Short mmCIF file of C-alpha atoms in Angstrom, two decimals:
data_model
loop_
_atom_site.label_atom_id
_atom_site.label_comp_id
_atom_site.label_asym_id
_atom_site.label_seq_id
_atom_site.Cartn_x
_atom_site.Cartn_y
_atom_site.Cartn_z
CA UNK L 1 -0.06 -0.13 0.08
CA UNK L 2 0.94 3.64 -0.57
CA UNK L 3 1.60 6.02 2.52
CA UNK L 4 2.02 9.83 2.27
CA UNK L 5 5.02 10.87 4.55
CA UNK L 6 4.16 14.72 5.32
CA UNK L 7 6.66 16.52 7.27
CA UNK L 8 6.97 19.96 8.81
CA UNK L 9 10.65 21.72 9.10
CA UNK L 10 11.90 23.24 12.27
CA UNK L 11 12.11 26.90 12.47
CA UNK L 12 15.70 27.63 11.07
CA UNK L 13 16.52 24.14 10.31
CA UNK L 14 18.19 25.03 6.63
CA UNK L 15 21.58 24.32 7.40
CA UNK L 16 20.83 21.24 9.24
CA UNK L 17 18.54 20.19 6.15
CA UNK L 18 21.49 21.07 3.70
CA UNK L 19 23.78 18.78 5.61
CA UNK L 20 21.61 15.64 6.05
CA UNK L 21 20.76 16.09 2.77
CA UNK L 22 23.17 13.51 1.01
CA UNK L 23 21.86 10.81 3.68
CA UNK L 24 18.43 11.79 3.22
CA UNK L 25 18.63 11.50 -0.54
CA UNK L 26 20.70 7.94 -0.21
CA UNK L 27 17.25 6.51 1.50
CA UNK L 28 15.05 7.79 -0.97
CA UNK L 29 17.41 6.33 -4.08
CA UNK L 30 16.84 3.05 -2.34
CA UNK L 31 13.46 3.31 -2.66
CA UNK L 32 13.25 4.44 -6.15
CA UNK L 33 15.60 1.73 -7.07
CA UNK L 34 13.38 -0.77 -5.52
CA UNK L 35 10.47 0.45 -7.44
CA UNK L 36 8.53 1.72 -4.57
CA UNK L 37 8.82 5.49 -4.34
CA UNK L 38 5.72 7.45 -6.36
CA UNK L 39 7.27 10.81 -5.51
CA UNK L 40 9.36 13.13 -3.23
CA UNK L 41 10.18 16.51 -2.80
CA UNK L 42 10.51 19.73 -0.14
CA UNK L 43 7.98 22.46 0.26
CA UNK L 44 9.89 25.76 -0.41
CA UNK L 45 9.15 28.13 1.99
CA UNK L 46 8.15 31.06 -0.68
CA UNK L 47 6.71 30.54 -3.85
CA UNK L 48 9.65 29.90 -6.19
CA UNK L 49 11.78 26.36 -6.92
CA UNK L 50 14.77 27.79 -5.65
CA UNK L 51 14.05 29.35 -2.43
CA UNK L 52 17.62 30.10 -1.36
CA UNK L 53 18.22 31.26 2.00
CA UNK L 54 14.31 31.24 2.65
CA UNK L 55 14.49 27.28 2.82
CA UNK L 56 12.22 24.84 3.21
CA UNK L 57 8.92 24.46 4.89
CA UNK L 58 8.74 20.93 4.97
CA UNK L 59 8.65 17.37 2.48
CA UNK L 60 6.54 15.03 1.12
CA UNK L 61 7.13 11.26 0.14
CA UNK L 62 4.76 9.15 -1.15
CA UNK L 63 6.14 5.40 -1.43
CA UNK L 64 5.05 1.91 -0.86
CA UNK L 65 5.06 0.17 2.35
CA UNK L 66 4.29 -3.27 3.73
CA UNK L 67 1.99 -1.41 6.61
CA UNK L 68 1.50 1.67 8.26
CA UNK L 69 3.95 0.35 11.00
CA UNK L 70 6.70 0.02 8.32
CA UNK L 71 6.14 3.57 6.70
CA UNK L 72 6.64 5.24 10.24
CA UNK L 73 9.27 3.13 11.19
CA UNK L 74 11.05 4.11 7.93
CA UNK L 75 9.99 8.00 8.37
CA UNK L 76 11.15 7.69 12.00
CA UNK L 77 14.70 6.92 10.84
CA UNK L 78 15.03 9.76 8.10
CA UNK L 79 18.23 11.46 8.53
CA UNK L 80 16.32 14.69 8.67
CA UNK L 81 14.82 13.34 11.93
CA UNK L 82 17.99 13.07 13.31
CA UNK L 83 19.14 16.11 12.43
CA UNK L 84 16.55 18.00 13.99
CA UNK L 85 15.38 19.15 10.39
CA UNK L 86 11.63 17.94 10.78
CA UNK L 87 9.77 19.32 13.89
CA UNK L 88 6.81 16.95 12.76
CA UNK L 89 6.06 13.69 10.66
CA UNK L 90 2.68 12.65 9.89
CA UNK L 91 2.41 9.16 8.13
CA UNK L 92 -1.32 8.25 6.32
CA UNK L 93 -2.36 5.37 4.17
CA UNK L 94 -2.68 7.27 0.31
CA UNK L 95 -4.71 6.04 -2.19
CA UNK L 96 -3.92 6.92 -5.66
CA UNK L 97 -6.22 7.68 -8.03
CA UNK L 98 -4.41 9.94 -10.98
CA UNK L 99 -2.41 9.30 -13.06
#
């Protein structure tokens, strides 16, 4: 089943985000390579693809996991969590309708 991982960044976490990004991306690449990643990306803090020093307000990941518990465990182990980038993470079942 698919699950949406919806994360909200902590205030002033851009430096921590940039430092933890390689490890975060490595895990996403592993999901992609396993054919389980639907989409992933950050929410810019301003209306721009490149928000610069404004940074990001959070992230969205939609991926396949065996269960809600497995999705939560994967999200809890994210390097962004360990680095203090994410202030809050919500994991919910997701049913893709389109495309």
